[in-house]
Coordinates of C-alpha atoms in Angstrom, one line a residue:
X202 CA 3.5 8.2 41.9
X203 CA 6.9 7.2 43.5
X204 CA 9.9 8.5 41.5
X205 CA 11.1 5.8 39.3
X206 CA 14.8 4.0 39.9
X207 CA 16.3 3.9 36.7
X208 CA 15.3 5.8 33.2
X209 CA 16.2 4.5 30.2
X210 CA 16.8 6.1 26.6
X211 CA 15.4 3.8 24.2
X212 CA 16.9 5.4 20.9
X213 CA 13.3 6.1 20.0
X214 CA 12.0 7.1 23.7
X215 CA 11.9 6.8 27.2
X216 CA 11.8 3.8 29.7
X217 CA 10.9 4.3 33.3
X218 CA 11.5 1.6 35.6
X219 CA 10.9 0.9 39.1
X220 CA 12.3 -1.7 41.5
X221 CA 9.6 -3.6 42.7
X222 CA 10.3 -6.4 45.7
X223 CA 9.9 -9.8 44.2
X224 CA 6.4 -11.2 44.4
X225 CA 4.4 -14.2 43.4
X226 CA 1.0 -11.8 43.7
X227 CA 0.4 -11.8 40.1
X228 CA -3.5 -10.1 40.1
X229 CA -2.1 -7.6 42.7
X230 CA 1.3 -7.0 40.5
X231 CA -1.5 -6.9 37.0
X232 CA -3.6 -4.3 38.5
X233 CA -0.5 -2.1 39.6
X234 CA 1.0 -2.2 36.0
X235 CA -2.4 -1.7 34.6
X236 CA -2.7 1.4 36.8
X237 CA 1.1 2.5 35.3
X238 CA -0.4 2.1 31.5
X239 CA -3.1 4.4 32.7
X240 CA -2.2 6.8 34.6
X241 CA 0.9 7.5 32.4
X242 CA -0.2 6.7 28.9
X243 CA 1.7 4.0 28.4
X244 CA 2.1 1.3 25.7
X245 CA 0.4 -2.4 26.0
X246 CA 2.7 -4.6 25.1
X247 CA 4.7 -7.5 26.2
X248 CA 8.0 -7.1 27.4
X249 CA 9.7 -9.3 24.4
X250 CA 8.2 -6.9 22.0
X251 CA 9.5 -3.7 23.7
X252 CA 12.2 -3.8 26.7
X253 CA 15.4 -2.5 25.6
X254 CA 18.0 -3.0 27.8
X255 CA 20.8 -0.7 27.7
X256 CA 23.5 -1.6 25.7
X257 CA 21.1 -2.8 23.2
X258 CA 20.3 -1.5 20.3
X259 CA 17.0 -0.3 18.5
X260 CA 16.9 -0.8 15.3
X261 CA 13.8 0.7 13.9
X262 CA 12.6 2.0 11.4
X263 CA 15.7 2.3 9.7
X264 CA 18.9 4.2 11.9
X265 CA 20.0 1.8 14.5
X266 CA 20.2 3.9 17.9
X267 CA 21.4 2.8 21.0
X268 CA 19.7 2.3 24.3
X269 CA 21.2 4.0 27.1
X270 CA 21.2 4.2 30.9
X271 CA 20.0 7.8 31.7
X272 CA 20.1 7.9 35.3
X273 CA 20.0 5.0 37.9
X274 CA 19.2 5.5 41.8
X275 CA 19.6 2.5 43.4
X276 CA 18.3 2.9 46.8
X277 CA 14.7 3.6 45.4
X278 CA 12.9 0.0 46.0
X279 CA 9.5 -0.3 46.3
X280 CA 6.5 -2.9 46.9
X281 CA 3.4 -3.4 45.4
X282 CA 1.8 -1.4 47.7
X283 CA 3.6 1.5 46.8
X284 CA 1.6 1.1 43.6
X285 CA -2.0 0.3 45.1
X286 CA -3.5 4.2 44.8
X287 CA -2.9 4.0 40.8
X288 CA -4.2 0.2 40.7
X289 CA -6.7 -0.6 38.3
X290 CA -8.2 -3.7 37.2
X291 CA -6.4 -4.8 33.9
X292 CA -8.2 -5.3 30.1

């Protein structure tokens, strides 16, 4: 797996990220992100239900934490390719 660009605390856990070239190759982009849930035990969800950005806030359950850029290289960029080894075909 590439090493990601940016980790993010959450206040409640950790958010990898990875800067992928823009593309309009949606079944090629599904089957990479399919391949991240998998090989990293990830959480299916969509991204209105779960991104937090830093400077955010997490508010659950109860103790509002804040979300926090961890560490950020930004010369790591990838493509889809990049991705293709852990590609899987999505639910």
């Amino acid at each position: 797996m590439p090493p990601p660009s940016a980790l993010v605390g959450s206040g409640r856990g950790l958010h990898v990220y990875w800067r992928i070239t823009p593309t309009t190759d949606f079944a090629t982009a599904g089957r990479a992100l399919a391949g991240l849930v998998a090989h990293l035990g990830g959480d299916r969800t969509t991204v209105a239900q779960a991104l937090r950005l830093p400077g955010s806030h997490n508010p659950k359950p109860s103790v509002d934490r804040p979300c926090r850029l961890l560490w950020l290289a930004e010369e790591r960029r990838y493509t889809l390719d990049d991705f293709a080894r852990w590609s899987v075909a999505p639910p």
